[in-house]
PDB file of C-alpha atoms in Angstrom:
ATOM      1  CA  UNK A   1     118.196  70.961  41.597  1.00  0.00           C
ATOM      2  CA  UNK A   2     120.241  72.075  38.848  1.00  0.00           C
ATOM      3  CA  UNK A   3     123.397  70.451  38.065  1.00  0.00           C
ATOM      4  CA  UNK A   4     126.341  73.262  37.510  1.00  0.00           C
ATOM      5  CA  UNK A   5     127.776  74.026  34.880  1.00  0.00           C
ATOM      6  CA  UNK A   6     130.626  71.575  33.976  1.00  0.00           C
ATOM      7  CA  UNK A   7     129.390  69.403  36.722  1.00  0.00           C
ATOM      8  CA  UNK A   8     129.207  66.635  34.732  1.00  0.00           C
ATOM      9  CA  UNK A   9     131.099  63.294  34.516  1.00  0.00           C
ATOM     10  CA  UNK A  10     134.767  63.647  33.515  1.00  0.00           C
ATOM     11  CA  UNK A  11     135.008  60.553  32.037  1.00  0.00           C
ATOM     12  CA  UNK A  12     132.463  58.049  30.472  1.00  0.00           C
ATOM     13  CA  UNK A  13     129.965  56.815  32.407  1.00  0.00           C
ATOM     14  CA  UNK A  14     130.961  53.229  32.219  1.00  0.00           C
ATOM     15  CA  UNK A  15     134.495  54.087  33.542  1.00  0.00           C
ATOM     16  CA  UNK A  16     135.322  53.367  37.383  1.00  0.00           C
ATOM     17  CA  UNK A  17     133.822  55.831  39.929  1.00  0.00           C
ATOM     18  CA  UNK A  18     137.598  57.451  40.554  1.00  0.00           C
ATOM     19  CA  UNK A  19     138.543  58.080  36.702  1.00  0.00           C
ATOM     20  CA  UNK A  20     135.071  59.845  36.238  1.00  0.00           C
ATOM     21  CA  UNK A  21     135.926  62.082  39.260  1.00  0.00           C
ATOM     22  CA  UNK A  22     139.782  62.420  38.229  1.00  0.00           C
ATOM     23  CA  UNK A  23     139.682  66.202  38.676  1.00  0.00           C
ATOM     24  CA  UNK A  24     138.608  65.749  42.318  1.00  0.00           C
ATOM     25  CA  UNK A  25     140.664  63.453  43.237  1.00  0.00           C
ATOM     26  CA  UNK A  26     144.148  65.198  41.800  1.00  0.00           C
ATOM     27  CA  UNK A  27     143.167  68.319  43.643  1.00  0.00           C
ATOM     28  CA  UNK A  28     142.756  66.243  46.760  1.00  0.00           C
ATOM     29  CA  UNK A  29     145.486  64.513  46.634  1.00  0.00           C
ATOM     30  CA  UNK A  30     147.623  67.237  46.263  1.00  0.00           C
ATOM     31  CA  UNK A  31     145.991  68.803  49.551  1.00  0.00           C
ATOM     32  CA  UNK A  32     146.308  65.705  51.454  1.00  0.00           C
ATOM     33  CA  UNK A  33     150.146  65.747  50.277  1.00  0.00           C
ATOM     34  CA  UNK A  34     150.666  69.437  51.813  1.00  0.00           C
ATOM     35  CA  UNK A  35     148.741  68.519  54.874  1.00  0.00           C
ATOM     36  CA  UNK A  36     151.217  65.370  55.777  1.00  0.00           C
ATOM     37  CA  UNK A  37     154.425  67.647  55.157  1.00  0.00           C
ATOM     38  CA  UNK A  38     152.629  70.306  57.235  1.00  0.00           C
ATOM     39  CA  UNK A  39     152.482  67.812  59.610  1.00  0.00           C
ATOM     40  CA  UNK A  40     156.123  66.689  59.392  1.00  0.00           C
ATOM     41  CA  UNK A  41     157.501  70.095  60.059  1.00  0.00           C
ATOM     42  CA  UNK A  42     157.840  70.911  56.206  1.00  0.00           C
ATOM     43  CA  UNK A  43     155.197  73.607  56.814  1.00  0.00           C
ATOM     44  CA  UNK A  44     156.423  76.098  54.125  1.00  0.00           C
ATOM     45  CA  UNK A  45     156.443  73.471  51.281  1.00  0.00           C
ATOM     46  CA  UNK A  46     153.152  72.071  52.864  1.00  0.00           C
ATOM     47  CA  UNK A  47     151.027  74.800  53.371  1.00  0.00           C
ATOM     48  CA  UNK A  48     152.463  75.951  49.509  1.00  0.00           C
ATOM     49  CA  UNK A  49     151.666  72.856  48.170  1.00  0.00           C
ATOM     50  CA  UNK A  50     148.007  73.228  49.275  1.00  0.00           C
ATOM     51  CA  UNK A  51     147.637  76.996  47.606  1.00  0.00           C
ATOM     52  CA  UNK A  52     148.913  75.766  44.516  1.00  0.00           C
ATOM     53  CA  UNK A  53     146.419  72.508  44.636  1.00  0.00           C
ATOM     54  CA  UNK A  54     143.713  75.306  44.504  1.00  0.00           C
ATOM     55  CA  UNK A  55     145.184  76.906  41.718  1.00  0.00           C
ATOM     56  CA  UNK A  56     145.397  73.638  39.840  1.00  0.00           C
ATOM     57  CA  UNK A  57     141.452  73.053  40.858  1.00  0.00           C
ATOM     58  CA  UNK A  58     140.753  76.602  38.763  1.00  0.00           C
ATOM     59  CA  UNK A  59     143.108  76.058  36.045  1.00  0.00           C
ATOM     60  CA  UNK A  60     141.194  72.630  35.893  1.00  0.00           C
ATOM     61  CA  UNK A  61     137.630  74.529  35.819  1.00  0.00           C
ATOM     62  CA  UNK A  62     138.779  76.720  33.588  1.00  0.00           C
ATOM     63  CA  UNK A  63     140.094  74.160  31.069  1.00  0.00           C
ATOM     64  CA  UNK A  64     137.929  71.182  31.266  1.00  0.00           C
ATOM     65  CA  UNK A  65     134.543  71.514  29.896  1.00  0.00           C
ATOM     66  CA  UNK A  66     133.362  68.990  33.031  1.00  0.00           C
ATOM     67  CA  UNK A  67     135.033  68.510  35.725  1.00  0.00           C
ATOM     68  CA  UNK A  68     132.931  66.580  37.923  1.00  0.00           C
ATOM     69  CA  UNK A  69     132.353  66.878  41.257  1.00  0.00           C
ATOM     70  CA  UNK A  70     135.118  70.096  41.306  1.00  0.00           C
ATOM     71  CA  UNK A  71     132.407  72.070  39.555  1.00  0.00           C
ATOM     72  CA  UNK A  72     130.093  73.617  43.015  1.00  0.00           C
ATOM     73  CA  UNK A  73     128.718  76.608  41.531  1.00  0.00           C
ATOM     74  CA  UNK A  74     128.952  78.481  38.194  1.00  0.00           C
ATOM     75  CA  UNK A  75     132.453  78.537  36.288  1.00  0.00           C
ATOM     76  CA  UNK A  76     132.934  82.225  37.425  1.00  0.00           C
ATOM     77  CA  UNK A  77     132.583  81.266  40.942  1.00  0.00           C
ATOM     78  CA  UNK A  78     134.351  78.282  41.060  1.00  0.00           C
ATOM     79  CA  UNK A  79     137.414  80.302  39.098  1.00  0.00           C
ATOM     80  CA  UNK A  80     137.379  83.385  41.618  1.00  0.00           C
ATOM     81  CA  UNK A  81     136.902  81.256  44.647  1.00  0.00           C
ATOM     82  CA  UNK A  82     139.736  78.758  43.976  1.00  0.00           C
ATOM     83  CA  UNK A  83     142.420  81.262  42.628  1.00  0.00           C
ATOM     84  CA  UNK A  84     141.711  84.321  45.208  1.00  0.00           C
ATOM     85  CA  UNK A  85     141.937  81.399  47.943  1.00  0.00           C
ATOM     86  CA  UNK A  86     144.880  79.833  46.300  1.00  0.00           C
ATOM     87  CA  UNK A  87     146.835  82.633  45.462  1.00  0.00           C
ATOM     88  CA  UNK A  88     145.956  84.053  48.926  1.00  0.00           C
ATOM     89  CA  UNK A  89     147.320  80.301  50.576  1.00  0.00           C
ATOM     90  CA  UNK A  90     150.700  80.373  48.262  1.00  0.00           C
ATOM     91  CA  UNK A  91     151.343  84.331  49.542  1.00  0.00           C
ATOM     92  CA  UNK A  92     151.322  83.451  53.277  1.00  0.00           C
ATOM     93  CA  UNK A  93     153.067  80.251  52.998  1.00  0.00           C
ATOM     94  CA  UNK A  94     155.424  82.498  51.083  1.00  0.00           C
ATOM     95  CA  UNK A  95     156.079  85.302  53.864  1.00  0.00           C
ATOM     96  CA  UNK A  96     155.678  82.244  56.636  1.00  0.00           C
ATOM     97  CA  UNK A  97     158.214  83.448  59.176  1.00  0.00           C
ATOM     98  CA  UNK A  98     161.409  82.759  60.388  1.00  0.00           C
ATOM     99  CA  UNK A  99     163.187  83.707  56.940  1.00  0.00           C
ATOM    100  CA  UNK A 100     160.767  84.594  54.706  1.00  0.00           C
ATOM    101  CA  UNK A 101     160.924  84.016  50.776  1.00  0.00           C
ATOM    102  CA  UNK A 102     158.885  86.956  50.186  1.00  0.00           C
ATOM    103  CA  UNK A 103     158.392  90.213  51.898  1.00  0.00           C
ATOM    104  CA  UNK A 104     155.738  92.830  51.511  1.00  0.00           C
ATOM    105  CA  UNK A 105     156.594  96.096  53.337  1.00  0.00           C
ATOM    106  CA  UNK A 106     153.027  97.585  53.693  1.00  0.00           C
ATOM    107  CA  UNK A 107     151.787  94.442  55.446  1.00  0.00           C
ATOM    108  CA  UNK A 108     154.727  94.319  57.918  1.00  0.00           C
ATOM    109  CA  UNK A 109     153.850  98.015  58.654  1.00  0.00           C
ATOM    110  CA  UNK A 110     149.911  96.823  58.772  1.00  0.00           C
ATOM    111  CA  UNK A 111     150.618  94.117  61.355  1.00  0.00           C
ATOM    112  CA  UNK A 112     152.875  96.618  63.624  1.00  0.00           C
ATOM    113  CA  UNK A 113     150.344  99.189  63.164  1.00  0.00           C
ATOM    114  CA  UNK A 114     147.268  96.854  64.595  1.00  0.00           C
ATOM    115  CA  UNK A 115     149.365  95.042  67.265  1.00  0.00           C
ATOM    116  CA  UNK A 116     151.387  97.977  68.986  1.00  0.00           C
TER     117      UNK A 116
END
């Protein structure tokens, strides 16, 4: 099977295991940061912290000529996967109720539209 493209090492092959996935591993991390605030009741600043990991994770693709294990498919599929998921993560955390930092009319009208 077919490696993807810039799905190889990002960093020599004689470094440690965890510098040659250093792409990976920041995007992780970063999740794994929102999910313990989540946890702790900073759910907002969580849950935004884990849409913009997945915007770093395509700004990474998109820059880095390899990016290790962070590369799953092709570059175009990697870049519209991670930012329509991130950007679609940072917009809820963003309208997360009680007092919203961002409201969209049209969806508020949506949701009363569907549930009443």
């Amino acid at each position: 099977i077919a490696r993807p493209e810039g799905g190889g090492r990002a960093a020599a092959g004689d470094a440690p295991a965890p510098a040659r996935q250093w792409p990976m591993l920041l995007v992780l991390s970063l999740v794994g940061l929102g999910l313990i605030l989540t946890a702790f009741d900073v759910t907002r600043v969580g849950t935004l912290l884990v849409g913009v990991a997945l915007l770093v994770g395509a700004g990474l693709r998109w820059w880095l000529p390899s990016v290790g294990m962070l590369a799953v498919r092709s570059r175009f599929t990697d870049l519209v996967t991670y930012t329509v998921l991130g950007v679609v993560i940072v917009v809820l955390a963003l309208m997360q109720q009680p007092n919203p930092w961002l409201e969209l009319p049209f969806l508020d009208r949506t949701l009363h539209f569907t549930v009443d």
